[in-house]
XYZ file of C-alpha atoms in Angstrom:
383
model
C -1.752 -13.435 40.456
C -2.179 -10.244 42.479
C -4.136 -7.386 40.932
C -6.128 -4.347 42.017
C -9.653 -3.375 41.020
C -10.713 0.243 40.671
C -14.384 0.718 41.475
C -16.172 2.671 38.732
C -18.235 5.767 39.508
C -21.945 5.452 40.139
C -23.714 4.864 36.823
C -27.289 5.594 35.818
C -27.848 3.593 32.617
C -30.801 3.263 30.294
C -33.020 4.909 27.730
C -34.390 8.139 29.181
C -31.974 8.194 32.132
C -30.827 11.708 31.180
C -34.194 13.030 32.334
C -32.935 12.574 35.896
C -29.872 14.819 35.423
C -31.246 17.840 37.276
C -32.616 15.705 40.092
C -29.301 13.920 40.535
C -27.317 17.172 40.534
C -29.621 18.521 43.213
C -29.056 15.392 45.290
C -25.320 15.975 44.910
C -25.755 19.476 46.367
C -25.192 21.515 43.212
C -26.654 25.009 42.882
C -24.692 26.334 39.882
C -23.001 24.177 37.247
C -20.817 24.594 34.178
C -22.188 22.602 31.234
C -19.370 21.621 28.881
C -20.154 20.549 25.313
C -19.365 21.186 21.651
C -21.224 22.717 18.736
C -22.548 19.454 17.286
C -24.207 18.512 20.574
C -25.738 21.972 20.699
C -27.031 21.717 17.124
C -28.543 18.300 17.862
C -30.620 19.769 20.681
C -29.185 17.352 23.251
C -27.331 20.055 25.187
C -30.470 22.185 25.491
C -32.495 19.185 26.659
C -30.035 18.491 29.449
C -29.622 22.155 30.392
C -33.389 22.737 30.539
C -33.746 19.645 32.708
C -31.099 20.990 35.083
C -32.725 24.417 35.224
C -36.078 22.835 36.021
C -34.605 21.824 39.383
C -33.685 25.429 40.192
C -30.001 24.966 39.409
C -28.175 27.781 37.590
C -26.325 26.842 34.409
C -23.280 28.422 32.792
C -22.723 27.134 29.266
C -19.229 26.436 27.891
C -19.744 25.298 24.291
C -16.164 25.496 23.013
C -15.202 21.814 23.012
C -13.102 20.716 20.027
C -11.473 17.415 19.072
C -8.295 16.324 20.862
C -8.936 18.734 23.773
C -6.278 21.483 23.651
C -4.832 22.888 26.863
C -5.892 26.411 25.843
C -9.589 25.493 25.709
C -9.365 23.766 29.079
C -7.666 26.757 30.691
C -10.381 29.046 29.302
C -13.180 26.822 30.581
C -11.607 26.616 34.029
C -11.205 30.406 34.202
C -14.914 30.849 33.426
C -15.888 28.207 35.988
C -13.836 29.916 38.708
C -15.151 33.368 37.830
C -18.744 32.120 37.941
C -18.263 30.273 41.245
C -19.709 26.994 40.037
C -20.033 23.987 42.334
C -20.469 21.336 39.672
C -19.383 20.442 36.146
C -21.535 18.587 33.622
C -19.866 17.123 30.529
C -22.166 16.354 27.583
C -20.845 14.788 24.389
C -18.277 12.432 22.987
C -14.853 11.674 24.371
C -13.473 15.148 23.716
C -16.295 16.818 25.652
C -15.998 14.444 28.590
C -12.205 14.782 28.663
C -12.539 18.579 28.547
C -14.987 18.525 31.451
C -12.679 16.271 33.458
C -9.643 18.454 32.803
C -11.537 21.610 33.760
C -12.500 19.859 36.977
C -8.828 19.121 37.665
C -8.152 22.867 37.572
C -11.000 23.522 40.006
C -8.918 21.933 42.750
C -5.376 22.233 41.411
C -3.222 25.030 39.953
C -2.712 25.628 36.226
C -1.405 24.772 33.716
C -3.281 21.572 32.975
C -0.257 20.177 31.105
C 1.760 20.006 34.324
C -0.335 16.966 35.233
C 1.044 15.028 32.293
C 3.692 14.367 34.924
C 2.029 11.499 36.791
C 4.157 12.113 39.906
C 2.213 15.306 40.675
C -0.728 14.606 42.968
C -4.137 15.734 41.747
C -6.592 16.809 44.435
C -10.378 16.456 43.991
C -12.294 19.169 42.149
C -16.029 19.907 42.179
C -19.007 17.613 41.593
C -18.583 15.995 38.169
C -21.406 14.452 36.138
C -20.765 13.025 32.660
C -23.263 12.209 29.910
C -21.808 10.487 26.812
C -23.497 11.047 23.450
C -21.383 8.492 21.569
C -20.559 4.846 22.268
C -16.797 4.783 22.105
C -14.403 6.206 24.636
C -15.830 4.953 27.933
C -14.516 8.209 29.357
C -17.560 8.534 31.596
C -16.353 5.662 33.802
C -12.566 5.965 33.826
C -10.116 8.232 35.634
C -8.193 9.675 32.684
C -8.556 12.828 30.621
C -6.539 12.959 27.405
C -5.227 16.493 26.898
C -3.259 17.981 23.996
C -0.190 20.043 24.863
C -0.350 22.624 22.058
C 3.243 23.753 22.534
C 4.726 20.250 22.272
C 1.985 18.929 19.945
C 1.514 15.759 21.987
C -1.515 14.087 23.554
C -1.118 12.636 27.017
C -3.261 11.547 29.928
C -4.132 13.505 33.031
C -5.091 11.001 35.681
C -6.502 11.427 39.182
C -9.493 11.750 41.494
C -10.726 14.943 39.851
C -11.151 12.938 36.618
C -13.512 10.444 38.255
C -17.178 11.347 37.852
C -19.481 11.457 40.840
C -22.093 10.126 38.439
C -22.151 8.857 34.866
C -25.517 9.077 33.123
C -25.542 6.831 30.051
C -28.653 7.411 27.956
C -28.544 5.407 24.693
C -31.198 7.736 23.250
C -28.436 10.329 22.859
C -26.736 8.092 20.291
C -29.830 7.607 18.110
C -29.341 9.003 14.650
C -25.586 9.488 14.973
C -24.108 9.458 11.462
C -22.867 6.064 10.293
C -19.300 7.363 10.032
C -19.170 8.557 13.655
C -20.897 5.368 14.807
C -18.254 3.258 13.084
C -15.328 5.351 14.303
C -16.406 5.320 17.943
C -17.308 1.639 17.777
C -13.836 0.724 16.546
C -12.390 2.580 19.526
C -14.532 0.415 21.805
C -13.384 -2.772 20.071
C -9.747 -1.698 20.431
C -10.338 -1.040 24.130
C -11.670 -4.549 24.619
C -8.853 -6.333 22.772
C -6.005 -4.215 24.148
C -7.315 -4.316 27.714
C -7.290 -8.124 27.788
C -3.733 -8.312 26.388
C -1.963 -5.616 28.425
C 0.620 -6.492 31.071
C -1.976 -5.579 33.723
C -4.720 -7.835 32.341
C -6.735 -9.590 35.016
C -9.676 -12.029 35.174
C -12.266 -9.386 36.029
C -11.294 -7.172 33.101
C -11.125 -10.223 30.826
C -14.785 -10.980 31.535
C -15.776 -7.425 30.673
C -13.570 -7.326 27.580
C -14.989 -10.550 26.154
C -18.504 -9.118 26.500
C -17.344 -5.894 24.841
C -15.998 -7.769 21.816
C -19.197 -9.828 21.558
C -21.476 -6.773 21.701
C -19.466 -4.664 19.259
C -19.155 -7.508 16.759
C -22.899 -8.128 16.838
C -24.349 -4.638 17.096
C -21.947 -2.168 15.473
C -22.807 -3.200 11.885
C -26.508 -2.954 12.787
C -26.138 0.579 14.155
C -24.038 1.669 11.171
C -26.782 0.385 8.865
C -29.677 1.777 10.910
C -28.840 4.622 13.261
C -32.276 4.536 14.875
C -32.095 0.941 16.105
C -32.423 1.474 19.860
C -31.489 -2.120 20.735
C -28.199 -1.808 18.858
C -27.537 1.645 20.306
C -28.233 0.441 23.844
C -25.884 -2.508 23.518
C -23.116 -0.357 22.031
C -23.482 2.186 24.840
C -23.249 -0.673 27.319
C -20.172 -2.068 25.537
C -18.404 1.301 25.570
C -19.103 1.680 29.282
C -17.882 -1.863 30.088
C -14.720 -1.251 28.083
C -14.060 1.951 30.016
C -14.442 0.056 33.291
C -12.122 -2.683 32.060
C -9.230 -0.545 30.900
C -9.517 1.695 33.937
C -8.111 -1.363 35.701
C -5.698 -2.644 33.050
C -4.623 0.321 30.878
C -4.325 0.025 27.084
C -1.105 -0.624 25.182
C 0.526 -0.572 21.738
C -2.542 0.042 19.568
C -3.428 3.154 21.510
C 0.176 4.314 21.739
C 0.230 4.229 17.933
C -3.264 5.699 17.565
C -2.512 8.621 19.887
C 0.682 9.338 17.951
C -1.093 9.086 14.592
C -3.690 11.526 15.875
C -0.997 14.012 16.855
C 0.847 13.706 13.523
C -1.983 13.245 11.022
C -4.966 14.687 12.933
C -7.202 11.793 11.919
C -10.110 10.569 14.093
C -8.953 8.394 16.970
C -11.170 5.429 16.071
C -9.820 5.440 12.512
C -6.270 5.278 13.862
C -7.315 2.416 16.166
C -8.782 0.514 13.209
C -5.467 0.857 11.358
C -3.241 -0.110 14.291
C -5.266 -2.858 15.965
C -4.861 -5.685 13.397
C -1.097 -5.139 13.205
C -0.877 -5.257 16.994
C -2.889 -8.497 17.120
C -0.434 -10.216 14.763
C 2.509 -8.773 16.677
C 1.480 -9.916 20.184
C -0.079 -13.282 19.358
C 3.093 -15.067 20.478
C 2.636 -13.557 23.963
C -1.122 -14.105 24.252
C -2.054 -16.926 21.834
C -5.050 -18.132 23.844
C -6.472 -14.652 24.316
C -6.116 -13.805 20.634
C -7.794 -17.135 19.864
C -10.616 -16.126 22.226
C -11.014 -12.840 20.347
C -11.264 -14.687 17.038
C -13.711 -17.243 18.387
C -15.993 -14.499 19.731
C -15.869 -12.859 16.303
C -16.992 -16.099 14.674
C -13.775 -17.758 13.506
C -12.955 -21.479 13.685
C -9.261 -21.496 14.616
C -8.807 -25.175 15.432
C -5.615 -26.670 14.068
C -3.953 -23.355 13.252
C -0.476 -22.464 14.458
C 0.028 -19.467 16.740
C 1.136 -17.251 13.854
C -1.692 -18.486 11.616
C -4.134 -17.684 14.427
C -2.746 -14.174 14.743
C -3.069 -13.536 11.023
C -6.595 -14.979 10.863
C -7.829 -12.841 13.761
C -6.081 -9.741 12.408
C -7.663 -10.299 8.997
C -11.057 -10.727 10.651
C -10.660 -7.370 12.405
C -9.531 -5.752 9.130
C -12.538 -7.182 7.288
C -14.845 -6.046 10.086
C -13.410 -2.518 9.953
C -13.754 -2.402 6.163
C -17.346 -3.653 6.346
C -18.343 -0.610 8.401
C -16.483 1.855 6.199
C -13.122 2.331 7.890
C -10.545 3.714 5.423
C -6.995 2.470 4.831
C -3.927 4.669 5.236
C -3.609 5.003 1.462
C -7.269 5.960 1.119
C -6.660 8.665 3.706
C -3.692 9.828 1.606
C -1.441 9.938 4.646
C 2.127 11.069 4.066
C 4.255 7.915 4.268
C 7.296 10.012 5.160
C 5.693 10.940 8.491
C 5.409 7.322 9.662
C 8.859 7.614 11.181
C 7.657 10.505 13.329
C 4.715 8.412 14.539
C 7.071 5.546 15.369
C 9.346 7.866 17.317
C 6.454 9.274 19.369
C 4.626 6.031 20.176
C 7.151 4.581 22.676
C 6.787 7.748 24.751
C 2.990 7.530 24.938
C 1.499 6.672 28.345
C 0.122 3.383 26.979
C 3.512 2.169 25.732
C 4.577 1.127 29.231
C 1.924 -1.606 29.178
C 2.836 -3.341 25.906
C 3.136 -7.083 26.681
C 6.605 -7.380 25.169
C 9.591 -5.117 24.650
C 8.982 -2.983 21.574
C 11.297 -0.497 19.877
C 10.450 2.443 17.640
C 12.044 0.482 14.787
C 9.568 -2.355 15.328
C 6.675 0.089 15.462
C 7.843 1.616 12.180
C 7.820 -1.845 10.596
C 4.232 -2.376 11.788
C 3.226 1.009 10.379
C 4.752 0.220 6.993
C 2.847 -3.089 6.950
C -0.380 -1.230 7.741
C 0.346 1.308 5.010
C 0.643 -1.377 2.352
C -2.652 -3.083 3.248
C-alpha cells in the first residue's frame, strides 16, 4: 500500500488554551486581524473574551459577526471586502464549522481573486492568504485541522468544498471550555458529525493505517462521552474528550476524505436545510449496511468498539447489527427520524440526483448510482 500523509497545522489543545490567542497572534506577526464569528458566539460572550485577549497584546481587531449556517458565497465575499479595506494581516475564526469555514474562505480571497465559488473547481490553484488562526466552539467538524472550507453557491444552491493552502490554519486553538454548556441538541448534532467522520474515513477508498488508528479512537471517544455531554453539558472531562475526538477526526479525513454518508448529508442539507449532523445520523446507518460487503472487518471493528459481540454473524448480519447500533445510539441522544422531521418524501429523488456529484462521492468504496442512493434514502425514510 502506498499512501500520503498530510501534516496537520500546529495545534494548541487544552482547557484555557484560548487565553494564549493574543500572544500567539503576536508571535505570528499580526498587528490587525479580522475576527469572524456568528451571533450565538457573540451572545455567549466567547467572542468578546477572545477579542479582548487579542487586544490586550496591542493587536487591532475588526469584527465580522455575520456568519450563518452553510456559509453562503455572498457572506464570504462581504467579509473579504471588509478585510481588504481594513488592511488586515490575520484572520481569526471563532465558532462552529460554519464560522471556521467562513474564515477559511475569506482567507482564500485574501490571496486569490473572487468569486469564492470559482474554487469549487479543484483544478484552479489556490495561493496562500494571510495568517489564519481557528478556535472551534463545538466538537464536530474538525474544520480547525483540515484543508477544506465548505461553501454554498447561492445561485446553484449547492454546497461544495474549497480546498487549498489558504484553508490550512497557521494555528488551531482547541479550548474545550468553549463547549461547556452547549445545548444538548447542538452537542448531539455535532457529535454525530464526528462519529460519521470516523466511520467514513476508515472505509473510504483512500483509507490508510494511520487514519484507521485515529478513526478507531474517534469512535471510542464519541461512543463513551457523547451521551455524557448530552446529559450534562458542564462535564469538562466529556467535553475535553469530544473536542479531542473532533480534532482527531478532522486530521484523519484530511488524509482520507469522506464518502457516501457525507455526499448524502451535504445534498440533504442543500435540499431540506436540516442541520448537517442530523443528516449524517440519518445517512450513516444506511451506508454502513451498504458497504459492509466491501469492508466487513472494518465494520466489525466499528461494532466491537461500540460494544457489540459480532462473533458468528454473517457479513450482512454484521452490517445490520452495526447499523442498528448506530441508529439506537443516535436515537438515545435525541436525533430525529426523517418522518419526525416531516421531510417531503417527493424531494428524495432530488437528493439522490445531487449526491453523486458531491465532492465526497468520488471516494465511495464501490460504484454507486443515483438509483441506489434513492433506494437507501427510501429505506431511511421508512425507519
